[in-house]
Short mmCIF file of C-alpha atoms (C1' of nucleotides) in Angstrom, two decimals:
data_model
loop_
_atom_site.label_atom_id
_atom_site.label_comp_id
_atom_site.label_asym_id
_atom_site.label_seq_id
_atom_site.Cartn_x
_atom_site.Cartn_y
_atom_site.Cartn_z
CA MET A 18 26.42 4.44 34.31
CA ALA A 19 26.79 0.73 34.83
CA THR A 20 23.16 0.32 33.80
CA ALA A 21 24.31 -0.74 30.40
CA ARG A 22 22.67 -4.09 30.86
CA ARG A 23 19.24 -2.52 31.01
CA GLU A 24 19.78 -0.50 27.88
CA ARG A 25 21.15 -3.52 26.15
CA TYR A 26 18.12 -5.53 27.16
CA ARG A 27 15.83 -2.77 26.04
CA LYS A 28 17.45 -2.53 22.63
CA GLN A 29 17.38 -6.28 22.34
CA THR A 30 13.63 -6.63 22.86
CA ARG A 31 13.01 -3.71 20.50
CA GLU A 32 14.97 -5.56 17.84
CA GLU A 33 13.07 -8.74 18.53
CA ALA A 34 9.76 -6.90 18.21
CA LYS A 35 10.81 -5.43 14.88
CA ALA A 36 11.90 -8.83 13.65
CA VAL A 37 8.51 -10.30 14.47
CA ALA A 38 6.86 -7.30 12.84
CA LEU A 39 8.87 -7.91 9.66
CA ALA A 40 7.70 -11.50 9.62
CA GLN A 41 4.11 -10.36 9.95
CA LEU A 42 4.70 -7.81 7.23
CA SER A 43 5.72 -10.39 4.67
CA GLU A 44 2.80 -12.58 5.64
CA SER A 45 -0.12 -10.20 5.72
CA GLY A 46 1.14 -6.86 4.49
CA THR A 47 1.32 -3.53 6.24
CA ALA A 48 -2.10 -3.82 7.80
CA GLY A 49 -1.26 -7.24 9.18
CA ILE A 50 1.17 -5.83 11.69
CA SER A 51 -0.54 -6.10 15.04
CA VAL A 52 0.99 -4.91 18.30
CA ASN A 53 -1.00 -7.47 20.21
CA ALA A 54 0.10 -10.33 18.00
CA ILE A 55 3.74 -9.26 18.17
CA ALA A 56 3.64 -9.16 21.94
CA LYS A 57 1.96 -12.53 22.11
CA ALA A 58 4.58 -14.03 19.81
CA MET A 59 7.25 -12.68 22.13
CA GLY A 60 5.59 -14.25 25.13
CA MET A 61 4.05 -11.22 26.74
CA THR A 62 0.75 -9.41 26.75
CA GLY A 63 -0.19 -6.58 24.43
CA PRO A 64 0.24 -3.48 26.58
CA ALA A 65 3.75 -4.53 27.57
CA LEU A 66 5.04 -3.58 24.14
CA TYR A 67 3.93 -0.02 24.71
CA ARG A 68 6.83 0.29 27.10
CA TYR A 69 9.08 -0.03 24.06
CA PHE A 70 7.11 1.69 21.33
CA ALA A 71 4.84 4.62 22.03
CA SER A 72 2.47 3.55 19.29
CA ARG A 73 2.03 1.27 16.34
CA ASP A 74 3.07 4.16 14.13
CA GLU A 75 6.37 4.51 15.94
CA LEU A 76 7.08 0.85 15.34
CA LEU A 77 6.21 1.34 11.67
CA THR A 78 8.48 4.36 11.46
CA GLU A 79 11.31 2.35 12.93
CA LEU A 80 10.69 -0.38 10.38
CA ILE A 81 10.77 2.16 7.57
CA THR A 82 13.93 3.94 8.64
CA ASP A 83 15.64 0.60 9.18
CA THR A 84 14.65 -0.35 5.67
CA TYR A 85 16.01 2.88 4.22
CA ARG A 86 19.28 2.29 5.99
CA ASP A 87 19.51 -1.33 4.93
CA LEU A 88 18.82 -0.58 1.29
CA ALA A 89 21.16 2.39 1.29
CA GLU A 90 23.98 0.28 2.71
CA THR A 91 23.33 -2.57 0.31
CA LEU A 92 23.43 -0.28 -2.71
CA ALA A 93 26.46 1.65 -1.51
CA GLN A 94 28.27 -1.61 -0.96
CA ALA A 95 27.36 -2.89 -4.41
CA VAL A 96 28.55 0.31 -6.03
CA ALA A 97 31.76 0.30 -4.05
CA ASP A 98 32.53 -3.29 -5.01
CA ALA A 99 32.01 -2.71 -8.72
CA ALA A 100 34.50 -1.50 -11.26
CA PRO A 101 33.91 2.17 -12.11
CA ALA A 102 32.56 1.28 -15.53
CA ASP A 103 30.03 -1.16 -14.06
CA ARG A 104 28.80 1.03 -11.27
CA PHE A 105 25.36 1.59 -12.70
CA ARG A 106 24.78 -2.03 -13.66
CA ALA A 107 25.85 -3.09 -10.19
CA LEU A 108 23.49 -0.64 -8.54
CA ALA A 109 20.57 -1.59 -10.75
CA ARG A 110 21.00 -5.29 -10.13
CA ALA A 111 21.55 -4.82 -6.42
CA LEU A 112 18.39 -2.74 -6.23
CA ARG A 113 16.29 -5.33 -7.98
CA ASP A 114 17.78 -8.25 -6.11
CA TRP A 115 17.14 -6.55 -2.82
CA ALA A 116 13.57 -5.74 -3.80
CA LYS A 117 12.85 -9.26 -4.99
CA ARG A 118 14.32 -10.72 -1.82
CA GLN A 119 12.03 -8.66 0.39
CA PRO A 120 9.18 -7.22 -1.66
CA ASP A 121 7.20 -5.88 1.27
CA ARG A 122 10.14 -3.81 2.44
CA TYR A 123 10.54 -2.29 -1.03
CA LEU A 124 6.87 -1.44 -1.03
CA LEU A 125 7.25 -0.07 2.47
CA ILE A 126 9.37 2.78 1.14
CA TYR A 127 8.48 2.98 -2.56
CA GLY A 128 4.91 1.71 -2.47
CA THR A 129 1.54 3.12 -1.56
CA PRO A 130 1.99 5.40 1.44
CA VAL A 131 0.72 3.91 4.67
CA PRO A 132 -2.76 5.26 5.56
CA GLY A 133 -2.56 7.85 8.28
CA TYR A 134 1.21 7.79 8.40
CA HIS A 135 3.28 10.92 8.06
CA ALA A 136 7.01 10.56 7.81
CA PRO A 137 8.96 12.45 10.48
CA PRO A 138 11.74 14.75 9.23
CA GLU A 139 14.33 12.25 10.43
CA THR A 140 12.98 9.77 7.88
CA THR A 141 13.22 12.14 4.95
CA GLU A 142 16.88 12.72 5.71
CA ILE A 143 17.66 9.03 5.46
CA ALA A 144 15.55 8.84 2.34
CA ALA A 145 17.56 11.67 0.82
CA SER A 146 20.77 9.84 1.59
CA LEU A 147 19.46 6.80 -0.24
CA MET A 148 18.42 8.96 -3.17
CA ARG A 149 21.92 10.36 -3.27
CA THR A 150 23.38 6.91 -3.81
CA ILE A 151 20.86 6.05 -6.48
CA PHE A 152 21.13 9.36 -8.32
CA ASP A 153 24.87 9.23 -8.19
CA ALA A 154 25.02 5.91 -9.98
CA CYS A 155 22.19 6.74 -12.36
CA ALA A 156 23.89 9.94 -13.42
CA THR A 157 26.79 7.94 -14.80
CA VAL A 158 24.48 6.17 -17.22
CA GLY A 159 25.16 7.16 -20.80
CA GLU A 160 28.66 8.28 -19.97
CA ALA A 161 29.90 5.04 -21.46
CA VAL A 162 28.51 6.29 -24.73
CA GLU A 163 30.64 9.36 -24.42
CA ALA A 164 33.71 7.20 -24.00
CA ASP A 165 33.44 4.92 -27.01
CA GLY A 166 30.65 6.63 -28.86
CA GLY A 167 30.46 10.10 -30.32
CA GLY A 168 32.77 13.04 -30.18
CA VAL A 169 33.04 15.94 -27.78
CA ASP A 170 29.36 16.37 -27.18
CA GLY A 171 29.10 12.83 -25.97
CA GLY A 172 26.03 10.68 -26.16
CA ARG A 173 23.60 13.54 -26.50
CA GLN A 174 21.44 13.11 -29.52
CA GLN A 175 18.20 14.95 -28.82
CA PRO A 176 18.04 17.82 -26.34
CA LEU A 177 15.40 17.36 -23.63
CA THR A 178 15.43 21.09 -23.22
CA GLU A 179 12.18 21.50 -21.32
CA LEU A 180 13.00 19.01 -18.63
CA GLU A 181 16.63 20.01 -18.42
CA ALA A 182 15.76 23.64 -18.04
CA GLU A 183 13.29 22.77 -15.31
CA LEU A 184 15.79 20.63 -13.48
CA ALA A 185 18.61 23.12 -13.82
CA ARG A 186 16.48 25.52 -11.84
CA HIS A 187 15.15 23.11 -9.23
CA LEU A 188 16.13 19.78 -7.67
CA GLU A 189 18.47 21.52 -5.30
CA GLY A 190 18.28 19.97 -1.88
CA ALA A 191 16.97 16.63 -3.10
CA GLY A 192 19.80 16.04 -5.50
CA PRO A 193 22.82 14.02 -4.52
CA TRP A 194 25.23 16.79 -5.25
CA GLY A 195 26.78 19.08 -2.72
CA PRO A 196 26.85 22.85 -3.26
CA GLY A 197 29.31 23.77 -5.96
CA GLU A 198 29.53 20.41 -7.65
CA GLU A 199 25.97 20.58 -8.89
CA PRO A 200 25.78 19.42 -12.50
CA GLY A 201 23.61 20.79 -15.25
CA GLY A 202 20.07 19.84 -16.06
CA GLU A 203 21.26 17.24 -18.50
CA VAL A 204 22.87 15.02 -15.88
CA LYS A 205 20.02 15.61 -13.48
CA GLY A 206 17.50 14.60 -16.09
CA ARG A 207 19.44 11.47 -16.95
CA ALA A 208 19.57 10.43 -13.32
CA LEU A 209 15.93 11.16 -12.68
CA ARG A 210 14.66 9.38 -15.76
CA THR A 211 16.95 6.43 -15.17
CA TRP A 212 15.61 6.05 -11.67
CA THR A 213 11.97 6.18 -12.76
CA ARG A 214 12.62 3.51 -15.37
CA LEU A 215 14.25 1.18 -12.88
CA HIS A 216 11.40 1.72 -10.47
CA GLY A 217 8.85 1.12 -13.21
CA VAL A 218 9.84 -2.46 -13.86
CA ILE A 219 10.84 -3.27 -10.29
CA SER A 220 7.63 -2.03 -8.74
CA LEU A 221 5.39 -3.80 -11.23
CA ASP A 222 7.40 -6.96 -10.73
CA VAL A 223 7.34 -6.78 -6.96
CA GLN A 224 3.62 -6.11 -6.92
CA GLY A 225 3.03 -9.21 -8.96
CA GLN A 226 1.63 -7.41 -11.98
CA PHE A 227 3.71 -9.60 -14.27
CA THR A 228 2.46 -12.88 -12.89
CA GLY A 229 0.37 -14.74 -15.38
CA MET A 230 2.04 -13.09 -18.33
CA GLY A 231 4.40 -16.02 -18.49
CA PHE A 232 7.72 -14.33 -19.14
CA ASP A 233 10.72 -13.96 -16.89
CA PRO A 234 10.79 -10.48 -15.35
CA SER A 235 14.53 -10.60 -14.88
CA VAL A 236 14.96 -10.73 -18.65
CA LEU A 237 12.85 -7.62 -18.97
CA PHE A 238 14.96 -5.94 -16.33
CA GLU A 239 18.20 -6.82 -18.05
CA ALA A 240 16.82 -5.50 -21.32
CA GLU A 241 15.94 -2.25 -19.62
CA ILE A 242 19.43 -1.99 -18.17
CA ASP A 243 20.94 -2.59 -21.60
CA ALA A 244 18.74 0.07 -23.14
CA LEU A 245 19.75 2.49 -20.41
CA VAL A 246 23.50 2.05 -20.69
CA ARG A 247 23.21 2.43 -24.46
CA GLY A 248 21.64 5.80 -23.87
CA GLY A 249 18.30 4.61 -25.26
CA MET B 188 -41.39 -9.06 -12.77
CA ALA B 189 -42.71 -5.71 -11.63
CA THR B 190 -40.20 -5.76 -8.80
CA ALA B 191 -38.00 -3.46 -10.82
CA ARG B 192 -38.36 -0.75 -8.20
CA ARG B 193 -36.71 -2.90 -5.58
CA GLU B 194 -33.79 -3.78 -7.78
CA ARG B 195 -33.42 -0.18 -8.76
CA TYR B 196 -33.40 0.87 -5.14
CA ARG B 197 -30.92 -1.84 -4.29
CA LYS B 198 -28.55 -0.81 -7.04
CA GLN B 199 -28.95 2.80 -6.01
CA THR B 200 -27.92 2.30 -2.40
CA ARG B 201 -25.03 0.11 -3.53
CA GLU B 202 -23.80 2.95 -5.70
CA GLU B 203 -24.21 5.40 -2.85
CA ALA B 204 -22.20 3.15 -0.56
CA LYS B 205 -19.42 2.88 -3.11
CA ALA B 206 -19.40 6.64 -3.56
CA VAL B 207 -18.97 7.15 0.17
CA ALA B 208 -16.28 4.49 0.19
CA LEU B 209 -14.41 6.32 -2.55
CA ALA B 210 -14.54 9.51 -0.51
CA GLN B 211 -13.11 7.65 2.47
CA LEU B 212 -10.47 6.14 0.22
CA SER B 213 -9.11 9.49 -0.85
CA GLU B 214 -9.15 10.71 2.72
CA SER B 215 -7.56 7.89 4.64
CA GLY B 216 -6.36 5.34 2.12
CA THR B 217 -7.40 1.77 1.64
CA ALA B 218 -7.37 0.93 5.31
CA GLY B 219 -9.58 3.91 6.05
CA ILE B 220 -12.59 2.37 4.38
CA SER B 221 -14.93 1.34 7.19
CA VAL B 222 -18.24 -0.41 6.66
CA ASN B 223 -19.58 1.08 9.84
CA ALA B 224 -18.57 4.59 8.90
CA ILE B 225 -20.06 4.25 5.42
CA ALA B 226 -23.36 3.06 6.83
CA LYS B 227 -23.41 5.87 9.35
CA ALA B 228 -22.74 8.42 6.63
CA MET B 229 -25.67 7.00 4.70
CA GLY B 230 -27.94 7.34 7.69
CA MET B 231 -28.19 3.76 8.79
CA THR B 232 -26.48 1.43 11.22
CA GLY B 233 -23.49 -0.71 10.40
CA PRO B 234 -24.95 -4.18 9.94
CA ALA B 235 -27.54 -2.87 7.49
CA LEU B 236 -24.88 -2.55 4.81
CA TYR B 237 -24.25 -6.27 5.00
CA ARG B 238 -27.57 -6.71 3.19
CA TYR B 239 -25.86 -5.12 0.18
CA PHE B 240 -22.30 -6.34 0.46
CA ALA B 241 -21.43 -9.72 1.88
CA SER B 242 -18.20 -8.39 3.33
CA ARG B 243 -15.82 -5.50 3.28
CA ASP B 244 -13.77 -7.39 0.74
CA GLU B 245 -16.69 -7.62 -1.64
CA LEU B 246 -17.11 -3.87 -1.44
CA LEU B 247 -13.41 -3.44 -2.15
CA THR B 248 -13.62 -5.80 -5.09
CA GLU B 249 -16.49 -3.79 -6.49
CA LEU B 250 -14.47 -0.63 -6.07
CA ILE B 251 -11.55 -2.19 -7.90
CA THR B 252 -13.51 -3.57 -10.83
CA ASP B 253 -15.33 -0.27 -11.18
CA THR B 254 -11.98 1.44 -11.31
CA TYR B 255 -10.67 -0.93 -13.95
CA ARG B 256 -13.73 -0.28 -16.05
CA ASP B 257 -13.57 3.47 -15.60
CA LEU B 258 -9.92 3.68 -16.53
CA ALA B 259 -10.35 1.31 -19.47
CA GLU B 260 -13.20 3.41 -20.83
CA THR B 261 -11.32 6.65 -20.32
CA LEU B 262 -8.26 5.37 -22.15
CA ALA B 263 -10.25 3.76 -24.94
CA GLN B 264 -12.11 7.01 -25.44
CA ALA B 265 -8.90 9.03 -25.52
CA VAL B 266 -7.37 6.69 -28.06
CA ALA B 267 -10.50 6.72 -30.19
CA ASP B 268 -10.64 10.50 -30.21
CA ALA B 269 -7.02 10.92 -31.26
CA ALA B 270 -5.61 10.95 -34.76
CA PRO B 271 -3.92 7.63 -35.56
CA ALA B 272 -0.47 9.17 -35.36
CA ASP B 273 -1.16 10.61 -31.91
CA ARG B 274 -2.71 7.54 -30.41
CA PHE B 275 0.11 6.80 -28.03
CA ARG B 276 0.55 10.37 -26.88
CA ALA B 277 -3.17 10.57 -26.24
CA LEU B 278 -3.18 7.38 -24.22
CA ALA B 279 -0.16 8.36 -22.18
CA ARG B 280 -1.57 11.75 -21.29
CA ALA B 281 -5.01 10.36 -20.56
CA LEU B 282 -3.46 7.77 -18.27
CA ARG B 283 -1.50 10.32 -16.32
CA ASP B 284 -4.34 12.81 -16.14
CA TRP B 285 -6.67 10.15 -14.84
CA ALA B 286 -4.12 9.01 -12.27
CA LYS B 287 -3.43 12.55 -11.07
CA ARG B 288 -7.13 13.28 -10.81
CA GLN B 289 -7.75 10.28 -8.55
CA PRO B 290 -4.44 9.01 -7.18
CA ASP B 291 -5.95 6.52 -4.74
CA ARG B 292 -7.84 4.78 -7.51
CA TYR B 293 -4.66 4.44 -9.55
CA LEU B 294 -2.93 2.94 -6.54
CA LEU B 295 -5.94 0.74 -5.98
CA ILE B 296 -5.14 -1.18 -9.15
CA TYR B 297 -1.45 -0.48 -9.76
CA GLY B 298 -0.25 0.05 -6.23
CA THR B 299 0.63 -2.12 -3.27
CA PRO B 300 -1.82 -5.02 -3.16
CA VAL B 301 -4.50 -4.67 -0.51
CA PRO B 302 -3.61 -6.66 2.66
CA GLY B 303 -5.56 -9.89 2.78
CA TYR B 304 -7.26 -9.30 -0.51
CA HIS B 305 -7.18 -11.85 -3.33
CA ALA B 306 -8.57 -10.80 -6.66
CA PRO B 307 -11.37 -13.02 -7.97
CA PRO B 308 -10.99 -14.33 -11.55
CA GLU B 309 -13.65 -11.89 -12.71
CA THR B 310 -11.31 -9.05 -11.79
CA THR B 311 -8.37 -10.39 -13.76
CA GLU B 312 -10.50 -10.50 -16.90
CA ILE B 313 -11.32 -6.82 -16.65
CA ALA B 314 -7.70 -6.10 -15.87
CA ALA B 315 -6.68 -7.97 -19.01
CA SER B 316 -9.07 -5.90 -21.06
CA LEU B 317 -7.47 -2.75 -19.72
CA MET B 318 -4.03 -4.12 -20.49
CA ARG B 319 -5.18 -4.77 -24.01
CA THR B 320 -5.96 -1.11 -24.53
CA ILE B 321 -2.68 0.02 -23.03
CA PHE B 322 -0.55 -2.52 -24.86
CA ASP B 323 -2.29 -1.76 -28.12
CA ALA B 324 -1.36 1.89 -27.96
CA CYS B 325 2.10 1.27 -26.55
CA ALA B 326 2.91 -1.15 -29.34
CA THR B 327 2.51 1.66 -31.87
CA VAL B 328 5.30 3.59 -30.20
CA GLY B 329 8.38 3.79 -32.39
CA GLU B 330 6.35 3.17 -35.52
CA ALA B 331 6.55 6.87 -36.22
CA VAL B 332 10.28 6.37 -36.54
CA GLU B 333 9.67 3.78 -39.19
CA ALA B 334 7.62 6.29 -41.15
CA ASP B 335 10.04 9.20 -41.35
CA GLY B 336 13.14 7.53 -40.01
CA GLY B 337 15.15 4.65 -41.35
CA GLY B 338 14.57 2.27 -44.18
CA VAL B 339 12.79 -1.03 -44.40
CA ASP B 340 13.88 -2.31 -41.05
CA GLY B 341 12.28 0.61 -39.31
CA GLY B 342 13.42 2.17 -36.09
CA ARG B 343 15.28 -0.85 -34.83
CA GLN B 344 18.80 0.01 -33.86
CA GLN B 345 19.90 -2.54 -31.32
CA PRO B 346 18.25 -5.95 -31.09
CA LEU B 347 16.92 -6.78 -27.64
CA THR B 348 17.20 -10.40 -28.57
CA GLU B 349 16.98 -11.93 -25.12
CA LEU B 350 13.79 -10.19 -24.13
CA GLU B 351 12.24 -10.53 -27.55
CA ALA B 352 12.94 -14.22 -27.66
CA GLU B 353 11.43 -14.62 -24.24
CA LEU B 354 8.34 -12.66 -25.17
CA ALA B 355 7.91 -14.40 -28.50
CA ARG B 356 7.46 -17.62 -26.56
CA HIS B 357 5.30 -16.33 -23.74
CA LEU B 358 2.91 -13.46 -23.07
CA GLU B 359 0.12 -15.35 -24.79
CA GLY B 360 -3.12 -14.88 -22.92
CA ALA B 361 -2.10 -11.65 -21.26
CA GLY B 362 -1.26 -9.87 -24.47
CA PRO B 363 -3.76 -7.68 -26.21
CA TRP B 364 -3.67 -9.66 -29.41
CA GLY B 365 -6.17 -12.23 -30.52
CA PRO B 366 -5.06 -15.59 -31.81
CA GLY B 367 -3.55 -15.27 -35.24
CA GLU B 368 -2.74 -11.60 -35.11
CA GLU B 369 -0.08 -12.04 -32.48
CA PRO B 370 2.99 -10.00 -33.29
CA GLY B 371 6.60 -10.92 -32.77
CA GLY B 372 8.66 -10.42 -29.68
CA GLU B 373 9.84 -7.07 -30.93
CA VAL B 374 6.43 -5.43 -30.74
CA LYS B 375 5.63 -7.18 -27.50
CA GLY B 376 8.83 -5.95 -25.96
CA ARG B 377 8.17 -2.41 -27.12
CA ALA B 378 4.71 -2.42 -25.60
CA LEU B 379 5.84 -3.95 -22.34
CA ARG B 380 8.78 -1.65 -21.85
CA THR B 381 6.76 1.39 -22.83
CA TRP B 382 4.15 0.52 -20.26
CA THR B 383 6.69 0.04 -17.46
CA ARG B 384 8.23 3.40 -18.25
CA LEU B 385 4.90 5.20 -18.12
CA HIS B 386 4.08 3.48 -14.87
CA GLY B 387 7.46 4.37 -13.45
CA VAL B 388 6.98 8.10 -13.55
CA ILE B 389 3.24 8.04 -12.91
CA SER B 390 3.45 5.85 -9.83
CA LEU B 391 6.29 7.80 -8.25
CA ASP B 392 4.41 11.01 -8.98
CA VAL B 393 1.12 9.77 -7.59
CA GLN B 394 2.79 8.45 -4.46
CA GLY B 395 4.28 11.84 -3.82
CA GLN B 396 7.88 10.74 -4.18
CA PHE B 397 8.64 13.83 -6.26
CA THR B 398 7.36 16.30 -3.71
CA GLY B 399 10.12 18.37 -2.25
CA MET B 400 12.33 17.96 -5.28
CA GLY B 401 10.97 21.20 -6.61
CA PHE B 402 10.41 20.38 -10.25
CA ASP B 403 7.20 19.96 -12.20
CA PRO B 404 6.43 16.24 -12.68
CA SER B 405 4.40 16.93 -15.79
CA VAL B 406 7.55 18.19 -17.52
CA LEU B 407 9.29 14.95 -16.64
CA PHE B 408 6.36 13.00 -18.01
CA GLU B 409 6.36 14.93 -21.27
CA ALA B 410 10.09 14.34 -21.61
CA GLU B 411 9.54 10.63 -21.13
CA ILE B 412 6.82 10.63 -23.77
CA ASP B 413 9.12 12.44 -26.19
CA ALA B 414 11.89 9.95 -25.55
CA LEU B 415 9.49 7.09 -26.12
CA VAL B 416 8.06 8.26 -29.42
CA ARG B 417 11.57 8.92 -30.66
CA GLY B 418 12.37 5.31 -29.99
CA GLY B 419 14.81 6.18 -27.24
"C1'" DT C 222 22.71 -5.46 53.77
"C1'" DC C 223 18.59 -2.31 53.49
"C1'" DG C 224 15.65 0.40 51.13
"C1'" DC C 225 14.29 3.38 47.20
"C1'" DT C 226 13.34 4.16 42.47
"C1'" DA C 227 12.96 3.19 37.86
"C1'" DT C 228 11.59 -0.34 34.81
"C1'" DG C 229 8.83 -4.18 32.92
"C1'" DG C 230 5.10 -6.65 33.32
"C1'" DT C 231 -0.04 -7.57 34.43
"C1'" DG C 232 -5.35 -7.29 33.96
"C1'" DA C 233 -9.23 -4.18 33.26
"C1'" DG C 234 -11.48 -1.35 30.28
"C1'" DA C 235 -12.68 2.35 26.67
"C1'" DA C 236 -13.45 3.04 21.95
"C1'" DC C 237 -13.08 1.39 17.84
"C1'" DT C 238 -13.36 -2.47 13.94
"C1'" DT C 239 -15.88 -6.60 11.06
"C1'" DC C 240 -19.39 -9.58 11.06
"C1'" DT C 241 -23.36 -12.95 12.95
"C1'" DA C 242 -27.78 -13.69 15.02
"C1'" DA C 243 -32.26 -12.69 16.33
"C1'" DC C 244 -36.04 -9.94 15.72
"C1'" DC C 245 -39.34 -6.60 13.64
"C1'" DA C 246 -41.66 -3.74 10.15
"C1'" DA C 247 -42.77 -2.63 5.69
"C1'" DA C 248 -43.22 -3.65 0.86
"C1'" DC C 249 -44.55 -6.69 -2.60
"C1'" DA C 250 -47.15 -11.03 -4.50
"C1'" DA C 251 -50.94 -14.20 -4.68
"C1'" DT D 285 -56.23 -10.52 3.12
"C1'" DT D 286 -52.49 -13.54 3.80
"C1'" DG D 287 -47.78 -14.85 3.11
"C1'" DT D 288 -43.03 -14.11 1.73
"C1'" DT D 289 -39.20 -11.47 0.69
"C1'" DT D 290 -36.45 -7.58 1.83
"C1'" DG D 291 -34.37 -3.88 4.72
"C1'" DG D 292 -33.72 -2.28 8.83
"C1'" DT D 293 -32.91 -2.59 13.95
"C1'" DT D 294 -30.31 -3.98 18.54
"C1'" DA D 295 -27.24 -7.28 20.87
"C1'" DG D 296 -23.10 -9.48 21.02
"C1'" DA D 297 -18.71 -12.11 19.81
"C1'" DA D 298 -13.99 -11.56 18.65
"C1'" DG D 299 -10.67 -8.70 17.18
"C1'" DT D 300 -7.88 -4.14 17.09
"C1'" DT D 301 -5.03 0.09 19.49
"C1'" DC D 302 -4.10 2.21 23.46
"C1'" DT D 303 -4.69 4.13 28.64
"C1'" DC D 304 -4.66 3.29 33.39
"C1'" DA D 305 -3.94 1.42 37.86
"C1'" DC D 306 -1.51 -1.91 40.09
"C1'" DC D 307 2.37 -5.07 41.28
"C1'" DA D 308 7.00 -7.35 41.14
"C1'" DT D 309 11.65 -6.98 40.42
"C1'" DA D 310 16.34 -5.34 38.99
"C1'" DG D 311 19.78 -2.25 39.97
"C1'" DC D 312 21.21 1.77 42.63
"C1'" DG D 313 23.13 4.45 46.68
"C1'" DA D 314 23.71 4.65 51.68
#
DNA sequence: TCGCTATGGTGAGAACTTCTAACCAAACAA
DNA sequence: TTGTTTGGTTAGAAGTTCTCACCATAGCGA
């Protein structure tokens, strides 16, 4: 039981390996992560690392789940720190800031799936938790319109009946809502479409598709936020 | 001059190699494309293919430019076939259909950038041409509102001044408009934001981020189209 | 303190990868 | 017929992931 030192050491070198892997990731992308190179950078030979990670894929998985957790915490924190009325704005900005700070990590979870990689069930759980945070904040979008805008029926102008009907039926487990407090298709649709819009500009930005166009992507993002909170 | 047979043969085997590469792409992703494996599948040894492609990167570049061209043609055709009022709807649906039919090719140009790959200037030209087609159709979005909607000032409800000011200054070369016929920031903003919204749902769909949520992504896409043409 | 075991490291090597070099045969041109 | 260009081969260098056999050492109980 007093072998805590060993476990501590083990965890420590695993963390160091992942840190080096992250550095490689931002330099040469997903494919640039090399077990051999990581080991060499840590001052040991290649096969030694296989005492800590069964395979390159396991290391990748660890990187991905860590990223999910980090992003989820960051967003939850941002939401918690914001005034209730600004929750969505805070989440949106926190999401983009995080993505811009570490583009490769954003692409690690929301980008092109890694070649032969299949996410273990453990990963999807963490992913769902992250989605819960995002959906929760996105669902509040447009509620501001209800407050100062129209009458009883709130900010609803045009019914998105098809989508809402579809979502009312499905999106059960994946949604952020526990059993019983599940909202109608309207809220679900708002959350879903808000998320896709945020991802649209963030992903294009992070992938560098805006470079050369000469405008400031953050202005575009702010405009999209404004349009979203106005219910547009 | 009568060496046409040789050139024809050369072009033919290049096409065959690219076809095999595309098959590998859809099976195992970008990293799964192996020069050796392609050659073997074509009935020759690995190094032989280096007579046709200087490197793996050159093959990838060819794949990418081909994809740009293919998508550009597809979209241009769809737009040309549609009635003027339906141009945007036609483009949006053609874009999604194409992406769903060959997800890996969509990700090849709009997904996570390939590891060590740097696009040659030739590529960016073709990409710009594609953007021209997309922006052209996206810029028409909301014009329908002007027709049956409001008065002289059209479908403009809230001014996105910041973004429009930014775009009025920049987005010169990248825009789809020739010198002289360049529109104001308003149209530019509409096109840009429309594009990012289309990409948002298409990319998440193509990357499989909707799987497990239980709803039909095409319904979401149609809802997004509806929202867009209504100026929302 | 002695010895055992689990752990962490090593080098060798198999099976892949891209890509170069040397060589050979066949097709085309003069 | 002779010469050159082109397309193919095998060999091999340098890299990758990952397995295996071996060895040293850290921490444990007796």
